mmCIF file of C-alpha atoms and ligand atoms in Angstrom:
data_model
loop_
_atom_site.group_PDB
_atom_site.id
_atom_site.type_symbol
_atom_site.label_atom_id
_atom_site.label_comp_id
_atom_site.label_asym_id
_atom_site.label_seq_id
_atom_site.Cartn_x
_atom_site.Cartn_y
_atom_site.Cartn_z
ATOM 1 C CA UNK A 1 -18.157 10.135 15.467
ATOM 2 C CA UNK A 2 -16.224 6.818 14.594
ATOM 3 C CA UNK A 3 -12.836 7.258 13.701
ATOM 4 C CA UNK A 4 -10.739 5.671 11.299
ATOM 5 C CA UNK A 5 -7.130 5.751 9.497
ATOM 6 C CA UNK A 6 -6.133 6.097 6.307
ATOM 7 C CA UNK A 7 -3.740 3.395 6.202
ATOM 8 C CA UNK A 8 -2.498 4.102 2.409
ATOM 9 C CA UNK A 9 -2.430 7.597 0.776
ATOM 10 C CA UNK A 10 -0.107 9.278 -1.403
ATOM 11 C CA UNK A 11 -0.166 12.470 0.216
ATOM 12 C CA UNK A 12 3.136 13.658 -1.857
ATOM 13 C CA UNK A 13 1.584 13.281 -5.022
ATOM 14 C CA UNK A 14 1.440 16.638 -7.022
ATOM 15 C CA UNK A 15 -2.169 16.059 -7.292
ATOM 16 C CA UNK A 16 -2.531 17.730 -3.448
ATOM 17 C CA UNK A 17 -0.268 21.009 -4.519
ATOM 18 C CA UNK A 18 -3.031 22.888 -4.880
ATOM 19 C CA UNK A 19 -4.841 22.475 -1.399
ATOM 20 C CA UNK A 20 -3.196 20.035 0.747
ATOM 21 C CA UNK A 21 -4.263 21.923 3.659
ATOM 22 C CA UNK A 22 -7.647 21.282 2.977
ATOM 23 C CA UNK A 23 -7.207 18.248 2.274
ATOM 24 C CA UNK A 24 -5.855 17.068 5.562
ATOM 25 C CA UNK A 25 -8.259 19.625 7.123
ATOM 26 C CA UNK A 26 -11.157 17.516 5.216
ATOM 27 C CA UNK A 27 -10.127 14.258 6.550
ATOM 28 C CA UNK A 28 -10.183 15.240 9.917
ATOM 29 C CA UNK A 29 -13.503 16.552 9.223
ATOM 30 C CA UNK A 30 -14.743 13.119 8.690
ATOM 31 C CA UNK A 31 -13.111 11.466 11.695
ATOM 32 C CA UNK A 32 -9.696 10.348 9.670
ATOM 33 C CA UNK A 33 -7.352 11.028 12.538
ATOM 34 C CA UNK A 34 -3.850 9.245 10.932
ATOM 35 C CA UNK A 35 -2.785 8.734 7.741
ATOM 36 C CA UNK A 36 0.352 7.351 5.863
ATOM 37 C CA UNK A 37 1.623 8.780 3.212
ATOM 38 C CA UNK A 38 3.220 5.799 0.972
ATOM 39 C CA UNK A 39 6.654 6.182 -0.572
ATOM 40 C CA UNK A 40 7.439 4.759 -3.804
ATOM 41 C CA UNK A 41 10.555 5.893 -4.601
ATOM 42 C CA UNK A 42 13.672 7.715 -2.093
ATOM 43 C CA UNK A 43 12.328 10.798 -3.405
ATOM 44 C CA UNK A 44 8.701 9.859 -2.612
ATOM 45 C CA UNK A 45 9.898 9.019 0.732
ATOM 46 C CA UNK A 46 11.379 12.154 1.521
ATOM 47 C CA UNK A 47 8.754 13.700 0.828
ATOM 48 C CA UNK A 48 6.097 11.755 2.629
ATOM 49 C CA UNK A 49 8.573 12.345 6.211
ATOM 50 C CA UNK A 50 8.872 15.868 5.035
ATOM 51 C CA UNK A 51 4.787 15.762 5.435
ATOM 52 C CA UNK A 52 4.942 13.779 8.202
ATOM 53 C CA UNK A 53 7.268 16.235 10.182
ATOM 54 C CA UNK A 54 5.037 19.205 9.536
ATOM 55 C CA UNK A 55 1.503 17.439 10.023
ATOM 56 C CA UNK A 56 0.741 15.624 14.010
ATOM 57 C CA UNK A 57 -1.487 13.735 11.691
ATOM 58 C CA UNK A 58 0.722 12.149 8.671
ATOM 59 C CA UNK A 59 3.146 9.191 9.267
ATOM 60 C CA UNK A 60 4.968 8.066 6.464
ATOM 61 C CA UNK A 61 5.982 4.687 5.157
ATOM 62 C CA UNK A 62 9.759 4.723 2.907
ATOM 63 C CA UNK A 63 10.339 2.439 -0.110
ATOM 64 C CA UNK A 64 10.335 2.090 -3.726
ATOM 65 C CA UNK A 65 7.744 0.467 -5.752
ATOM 66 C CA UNK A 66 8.226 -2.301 -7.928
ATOM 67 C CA UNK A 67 6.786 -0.581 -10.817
ATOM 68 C CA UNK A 68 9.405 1.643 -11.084
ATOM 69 C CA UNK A 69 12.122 -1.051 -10.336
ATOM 70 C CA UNK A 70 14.197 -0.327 -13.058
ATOM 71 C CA UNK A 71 14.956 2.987 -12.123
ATOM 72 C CA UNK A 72 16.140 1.967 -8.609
ATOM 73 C CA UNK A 73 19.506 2.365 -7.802
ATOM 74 C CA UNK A 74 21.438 -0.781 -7.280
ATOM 75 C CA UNK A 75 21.517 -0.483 -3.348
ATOM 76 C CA UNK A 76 18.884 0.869 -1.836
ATOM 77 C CA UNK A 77 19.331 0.036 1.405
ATOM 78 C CA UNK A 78 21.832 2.360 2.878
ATOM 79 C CA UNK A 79 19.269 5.225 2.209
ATOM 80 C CA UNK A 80 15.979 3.472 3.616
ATOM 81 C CA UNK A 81 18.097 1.905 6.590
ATOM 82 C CA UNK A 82 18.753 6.456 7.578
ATOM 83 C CA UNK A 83 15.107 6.749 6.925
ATOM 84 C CA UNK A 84 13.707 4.141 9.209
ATOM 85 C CA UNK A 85 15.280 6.107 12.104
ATOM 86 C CA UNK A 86 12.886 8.840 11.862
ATOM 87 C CA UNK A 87 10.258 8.614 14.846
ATOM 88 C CA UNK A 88 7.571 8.774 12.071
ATOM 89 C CA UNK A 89 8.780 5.829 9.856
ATOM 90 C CA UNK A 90 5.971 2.987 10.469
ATOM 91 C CA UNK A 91 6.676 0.783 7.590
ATOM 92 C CA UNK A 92 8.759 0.000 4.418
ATOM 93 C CA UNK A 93 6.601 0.631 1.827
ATOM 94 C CA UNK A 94 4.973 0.101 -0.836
ATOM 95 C CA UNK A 95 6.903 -3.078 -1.958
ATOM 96 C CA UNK A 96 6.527 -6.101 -3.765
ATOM 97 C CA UNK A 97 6.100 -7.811 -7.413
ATOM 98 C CA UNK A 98 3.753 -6.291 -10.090
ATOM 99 C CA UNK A 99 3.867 -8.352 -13.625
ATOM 100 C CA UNK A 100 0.583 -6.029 -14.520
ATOM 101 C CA UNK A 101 2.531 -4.524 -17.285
ATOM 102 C CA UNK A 102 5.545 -6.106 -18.429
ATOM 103 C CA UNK A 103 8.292 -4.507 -20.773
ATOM 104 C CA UNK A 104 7.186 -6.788 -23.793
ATOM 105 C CA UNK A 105 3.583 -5.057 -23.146
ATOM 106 C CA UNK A 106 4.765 -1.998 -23.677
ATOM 107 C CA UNK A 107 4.231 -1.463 -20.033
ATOM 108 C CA UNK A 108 7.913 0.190 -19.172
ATOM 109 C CA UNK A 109 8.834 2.848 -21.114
ATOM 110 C CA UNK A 110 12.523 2.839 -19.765
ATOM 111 C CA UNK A 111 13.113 -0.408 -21.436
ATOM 112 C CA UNK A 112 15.256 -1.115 -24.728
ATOM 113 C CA UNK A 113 13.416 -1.758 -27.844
ATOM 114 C CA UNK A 114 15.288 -3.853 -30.996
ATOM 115 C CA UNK A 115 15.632 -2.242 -34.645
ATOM 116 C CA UNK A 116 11.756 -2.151 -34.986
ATOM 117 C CA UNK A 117 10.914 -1.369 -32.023
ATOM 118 C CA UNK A 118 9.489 -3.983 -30.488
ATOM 119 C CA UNK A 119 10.479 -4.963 -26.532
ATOM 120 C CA UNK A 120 12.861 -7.045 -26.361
ATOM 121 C CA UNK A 121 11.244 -10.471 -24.127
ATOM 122 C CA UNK A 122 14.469 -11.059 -22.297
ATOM 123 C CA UNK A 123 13.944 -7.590 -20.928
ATOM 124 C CA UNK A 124 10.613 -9.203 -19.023
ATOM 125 C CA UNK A 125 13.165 -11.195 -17.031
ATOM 126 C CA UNK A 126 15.368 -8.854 -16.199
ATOM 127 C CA UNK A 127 12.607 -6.550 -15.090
ATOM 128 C CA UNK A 128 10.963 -9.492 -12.929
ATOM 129 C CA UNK A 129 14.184 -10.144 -11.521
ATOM 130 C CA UNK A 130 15.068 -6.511 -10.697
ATOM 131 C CA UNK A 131 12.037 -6.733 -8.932
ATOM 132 C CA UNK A 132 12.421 -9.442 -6.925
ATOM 133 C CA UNK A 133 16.142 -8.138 -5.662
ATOM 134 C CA UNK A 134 14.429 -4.555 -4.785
ATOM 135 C CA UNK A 135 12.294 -6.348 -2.926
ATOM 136 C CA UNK A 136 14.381 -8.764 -1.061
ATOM 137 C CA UNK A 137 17.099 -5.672 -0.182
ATOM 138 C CA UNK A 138 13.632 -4.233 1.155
ATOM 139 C CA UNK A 139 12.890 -6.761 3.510
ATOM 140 C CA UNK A 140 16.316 -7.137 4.613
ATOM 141 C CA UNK A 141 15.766 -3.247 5.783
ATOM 142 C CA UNK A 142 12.579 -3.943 7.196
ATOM 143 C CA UNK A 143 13.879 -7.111 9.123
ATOM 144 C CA UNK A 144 16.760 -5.140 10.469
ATOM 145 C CA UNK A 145 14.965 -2.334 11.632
ATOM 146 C CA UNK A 146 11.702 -4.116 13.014
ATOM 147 C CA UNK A 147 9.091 -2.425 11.055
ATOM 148 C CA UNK A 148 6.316 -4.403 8.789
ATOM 149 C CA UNK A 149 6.213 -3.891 5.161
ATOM 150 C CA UNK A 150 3.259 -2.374 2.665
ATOM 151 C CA UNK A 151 2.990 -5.212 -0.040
ATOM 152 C CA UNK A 152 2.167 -4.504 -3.534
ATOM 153 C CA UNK A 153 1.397 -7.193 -5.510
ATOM 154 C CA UNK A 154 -0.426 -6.858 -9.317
ATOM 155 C CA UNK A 155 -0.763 -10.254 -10.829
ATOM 156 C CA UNK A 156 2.573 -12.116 -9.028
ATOM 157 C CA UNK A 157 0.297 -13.251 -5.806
ATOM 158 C CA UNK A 158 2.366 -16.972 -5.657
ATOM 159 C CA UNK A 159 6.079 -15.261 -6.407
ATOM 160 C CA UNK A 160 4.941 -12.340 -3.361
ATOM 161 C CA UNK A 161 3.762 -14.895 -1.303
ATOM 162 C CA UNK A 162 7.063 -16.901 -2.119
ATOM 163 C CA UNK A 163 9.470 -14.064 -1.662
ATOM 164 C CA UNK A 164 7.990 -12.915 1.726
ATOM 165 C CA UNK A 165 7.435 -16.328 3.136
ATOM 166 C CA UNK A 166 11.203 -16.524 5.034
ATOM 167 C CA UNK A 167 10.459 -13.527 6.749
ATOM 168 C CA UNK A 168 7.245 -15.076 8.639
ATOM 169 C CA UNK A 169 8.258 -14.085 11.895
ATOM 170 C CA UNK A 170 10.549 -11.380 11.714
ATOM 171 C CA UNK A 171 8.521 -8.865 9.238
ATOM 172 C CA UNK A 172 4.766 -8.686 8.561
ATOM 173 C CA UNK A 173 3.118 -7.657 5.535
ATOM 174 C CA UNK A 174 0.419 -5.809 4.390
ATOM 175 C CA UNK A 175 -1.177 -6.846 1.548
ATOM 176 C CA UNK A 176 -2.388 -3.819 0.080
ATOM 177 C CA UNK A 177 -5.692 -2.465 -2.033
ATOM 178 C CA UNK A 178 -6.748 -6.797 -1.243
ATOM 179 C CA UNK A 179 -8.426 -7.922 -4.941
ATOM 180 C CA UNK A 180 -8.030 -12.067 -4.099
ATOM 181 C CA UNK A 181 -9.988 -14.019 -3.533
ATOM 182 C CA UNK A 182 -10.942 -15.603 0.282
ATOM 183 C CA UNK A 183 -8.309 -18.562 0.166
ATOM 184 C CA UNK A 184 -5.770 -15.992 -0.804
ATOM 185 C CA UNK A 185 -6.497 -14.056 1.916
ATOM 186 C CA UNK A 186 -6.247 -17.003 4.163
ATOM 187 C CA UNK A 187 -2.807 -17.682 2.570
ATOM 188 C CA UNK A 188 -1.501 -14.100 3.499
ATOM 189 C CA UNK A 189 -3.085 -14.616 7.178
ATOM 190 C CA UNK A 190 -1.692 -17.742 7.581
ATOM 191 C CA UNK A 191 1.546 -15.962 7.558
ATOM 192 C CA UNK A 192 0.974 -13.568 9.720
ATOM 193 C CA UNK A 193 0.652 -10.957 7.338
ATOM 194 C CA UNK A 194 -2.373 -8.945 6.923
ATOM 195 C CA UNK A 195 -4.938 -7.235 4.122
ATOM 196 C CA UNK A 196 -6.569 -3.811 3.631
ATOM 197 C CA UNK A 197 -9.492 -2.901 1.754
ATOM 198 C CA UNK A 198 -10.344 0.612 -0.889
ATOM 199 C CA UNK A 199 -12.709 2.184 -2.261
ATOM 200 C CA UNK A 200 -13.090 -0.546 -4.564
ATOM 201 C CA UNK A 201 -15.326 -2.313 -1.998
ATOM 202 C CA UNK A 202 -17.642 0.290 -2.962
ATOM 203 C CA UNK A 203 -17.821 -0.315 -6.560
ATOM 204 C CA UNK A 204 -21.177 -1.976 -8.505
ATOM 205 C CA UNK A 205 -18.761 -4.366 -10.017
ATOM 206 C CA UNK A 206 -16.774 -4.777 -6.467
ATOM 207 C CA UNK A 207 -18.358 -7.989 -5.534
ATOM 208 C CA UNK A 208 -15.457 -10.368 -5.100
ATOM 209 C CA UNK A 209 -13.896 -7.699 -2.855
ATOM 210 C CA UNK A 210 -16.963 -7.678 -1.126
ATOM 211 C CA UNK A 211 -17.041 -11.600 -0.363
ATOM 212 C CA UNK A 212 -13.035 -11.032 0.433
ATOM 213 C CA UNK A 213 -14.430 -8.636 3.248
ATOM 214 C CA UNK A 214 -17.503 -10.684 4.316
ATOM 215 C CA UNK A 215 -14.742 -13.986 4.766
ATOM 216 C CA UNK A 216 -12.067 -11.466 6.974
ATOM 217 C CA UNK A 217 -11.720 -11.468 10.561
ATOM 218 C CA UNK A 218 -12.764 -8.440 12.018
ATOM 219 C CA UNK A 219 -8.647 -7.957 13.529
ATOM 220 C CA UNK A 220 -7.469 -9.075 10.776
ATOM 221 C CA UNK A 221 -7.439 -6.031 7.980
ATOM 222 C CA UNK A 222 -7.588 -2.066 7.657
ATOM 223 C CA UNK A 223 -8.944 0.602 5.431
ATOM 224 C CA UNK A 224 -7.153 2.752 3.142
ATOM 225 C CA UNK A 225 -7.549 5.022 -0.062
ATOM 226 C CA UNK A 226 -4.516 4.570 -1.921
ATOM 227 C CA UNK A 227 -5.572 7.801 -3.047
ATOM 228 C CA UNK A 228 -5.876 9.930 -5.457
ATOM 229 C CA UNK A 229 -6.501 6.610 -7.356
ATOM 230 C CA UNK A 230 -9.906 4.635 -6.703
ATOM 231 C CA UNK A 231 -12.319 7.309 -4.854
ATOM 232 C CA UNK A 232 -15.224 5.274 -3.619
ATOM 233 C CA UNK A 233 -18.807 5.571 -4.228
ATOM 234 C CA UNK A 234 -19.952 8.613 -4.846
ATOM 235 C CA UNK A 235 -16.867 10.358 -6.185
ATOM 236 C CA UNK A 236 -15.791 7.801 -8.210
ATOM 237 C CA UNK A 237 -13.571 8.448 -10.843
ATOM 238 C CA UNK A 238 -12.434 11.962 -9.333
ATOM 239 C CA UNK A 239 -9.290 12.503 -7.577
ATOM 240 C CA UNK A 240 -9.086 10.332 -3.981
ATOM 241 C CA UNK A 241 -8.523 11.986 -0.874
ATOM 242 C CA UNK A 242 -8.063 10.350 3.093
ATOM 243 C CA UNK A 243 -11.437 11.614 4.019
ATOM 244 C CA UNK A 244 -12.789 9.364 1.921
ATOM 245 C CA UNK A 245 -12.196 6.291 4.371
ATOM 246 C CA UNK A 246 -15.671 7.586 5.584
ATOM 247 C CA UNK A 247 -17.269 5.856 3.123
ATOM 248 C CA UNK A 248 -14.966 2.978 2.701
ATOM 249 C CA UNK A 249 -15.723 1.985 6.361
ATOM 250 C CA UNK A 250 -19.704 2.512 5.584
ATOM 251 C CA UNK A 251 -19.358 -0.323 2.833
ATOM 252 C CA UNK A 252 -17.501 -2.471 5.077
ATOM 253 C CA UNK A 253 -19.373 -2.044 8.363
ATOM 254 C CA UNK A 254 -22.658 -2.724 6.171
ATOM 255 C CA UNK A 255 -20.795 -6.125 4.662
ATOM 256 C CA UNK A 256 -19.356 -7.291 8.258
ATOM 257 C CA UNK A 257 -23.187 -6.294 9.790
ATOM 258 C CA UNK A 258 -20.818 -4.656 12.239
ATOM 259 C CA UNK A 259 -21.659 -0.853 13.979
ATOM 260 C CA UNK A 260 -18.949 2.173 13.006
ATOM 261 C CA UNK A 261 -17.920 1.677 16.247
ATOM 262 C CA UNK A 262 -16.949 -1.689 16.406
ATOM 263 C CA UNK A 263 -15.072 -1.005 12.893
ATOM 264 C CA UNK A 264 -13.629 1.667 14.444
ATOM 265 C CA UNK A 265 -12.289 0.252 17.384
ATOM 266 C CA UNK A 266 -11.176 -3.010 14.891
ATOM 267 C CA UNK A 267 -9.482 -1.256 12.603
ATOM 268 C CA UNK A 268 -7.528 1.415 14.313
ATOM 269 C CA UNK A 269 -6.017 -1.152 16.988
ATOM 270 C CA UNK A 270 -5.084 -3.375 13.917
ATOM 271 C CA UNK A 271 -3.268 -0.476 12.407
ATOM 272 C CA UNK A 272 -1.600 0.357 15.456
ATOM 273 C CA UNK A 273 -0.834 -3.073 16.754
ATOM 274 C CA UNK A 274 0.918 -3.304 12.747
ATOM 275 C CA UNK A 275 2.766 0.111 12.654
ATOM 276 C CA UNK A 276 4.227 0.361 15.946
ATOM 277 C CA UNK A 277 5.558 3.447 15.813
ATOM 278 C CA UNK A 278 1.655 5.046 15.220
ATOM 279 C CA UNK A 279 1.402 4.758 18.515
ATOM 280 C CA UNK A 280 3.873 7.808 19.360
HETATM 281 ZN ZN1 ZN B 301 -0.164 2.879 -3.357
#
């Protein structure tokens, strides 16, 4: 059986209380040998080396997500600099930019709202910009410590791009759940940097993610879940789980006309070759 990783899982998500055992037990199943769990807060990053120290299996990236910028403490880099010591730190991660859902959306609920409650526009820059320092303290960490970074990005490819750019070089990135288009991708691999695919590659309407994969060098990207969101084909719309790569790397095999093996083989040295510390 062809084995793969699960490069991107939330493992510490309360959706797993219930049978995480099984879960992991699952994934092995179906040839999933390693997974990362994905921090996206300190909390979330405790928890996913907590995992990590109990399961062979479970690495765990540390980091905070740019979603949830404005509840980041002003510093965080005395905290995730601790954390990267632990043998099974890969990566800082998830980072990045993510203007999805703005405060004058409606998109942050943590943000003021004037006398008739409306968001307040100014507070869209000073969310962007929170952002952008998390971020940058991120990198910093990651550049200290010599370990890549998992890159979010929701509509802010350029400003990601822009931000991470300096650190060509010193820190790698993985763009994350990959949704751009082939010159994009080119953009990040120009870089250095790197892409992974979901279970969106699956999907009727998954197309463009589809060409993204057909245009990608076979060393150049890795599979992940991101679960519990976006369960592939079959189980779409039900909760995700890691041994779902399985049919994530069907997908792609079929679109790169490439055998499990080779995939396989592809894949997994990628993912080590990019998180070092998988290796131990
Ligand atoms: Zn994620």
């Amino acid at each position: 059986m062809a084995t793969f990783y699960d490069t991107h899982a939330h493992l510490d998500y309360p959706d797993y209380a219930g049978d995480f055992a099984e879960v992991i037990a699952r994934a092995q199943a179906a040839g999933i040998s390693k997974m990362i769990s994905i921090g996206t807060s300190l909390d979330s990053s405790e928890r996913a080396i907590r995992l990590a120290e109990k399961f062979p299996a479970i690495f765990a990236a540390v980091g905070w997500h740019p979603s949830d910028a404005m509840k980041a403490p002003s510093d965080l880099r005395p905290a995730l600099r601790e954390m990267c010591k632990h043998p099974k730190v890969v990566a800082i991660g998830e980072i990045g930019l993510d203007y999805h859902r703005l405060p004058s959306s409606g998109g942050d609920a943590s943000s003021p709202q004037n006398a008739t409650g409306r968001r307040i526009h100014n507070d869209d820059a000073r969310y962007q910009q929170k952002q952008a320092d998390i971020f940058q303290q991120q990198l910093e960490v990651a550049a200290e410590a010599g370990l890549n970074c998992v890159i979010h990005q929701r509509d802010a490819f350029e400003d990601t791009l822009a931000q991470l750019k300096p650190f060509a070089g010193k820190v790698r990135g993985v763009f994350h759940c990959f949704g751009e288009n082939a010159d994009r991708m080119r953009r990040v691999l120009d870089i250095g940097s790197l892409v992974s695919f979901t279970g969106i590659v699956t999907f009727k309407n998954g197309q463009n993610v589809r060409d993204t994969v057909a245009a990608a060098p076979l060393d150049r990207f890795m599979l992940e879940t991101d679960c519990p969101y976006l369960a592939p084909v079959p189980y779409r719309g039900k909760r995700c789980e890691p041994a779902y790569v399985k049919e994530i790397s069907e997908t792609v095999a079929q679109v790169k006309n490439c055998s499990l093996e080779e995939l396989s083989t592809a894949t997994c040295q990628t993912a080590q070759e990019f998180f070092q510390k998988l290796l131990s």
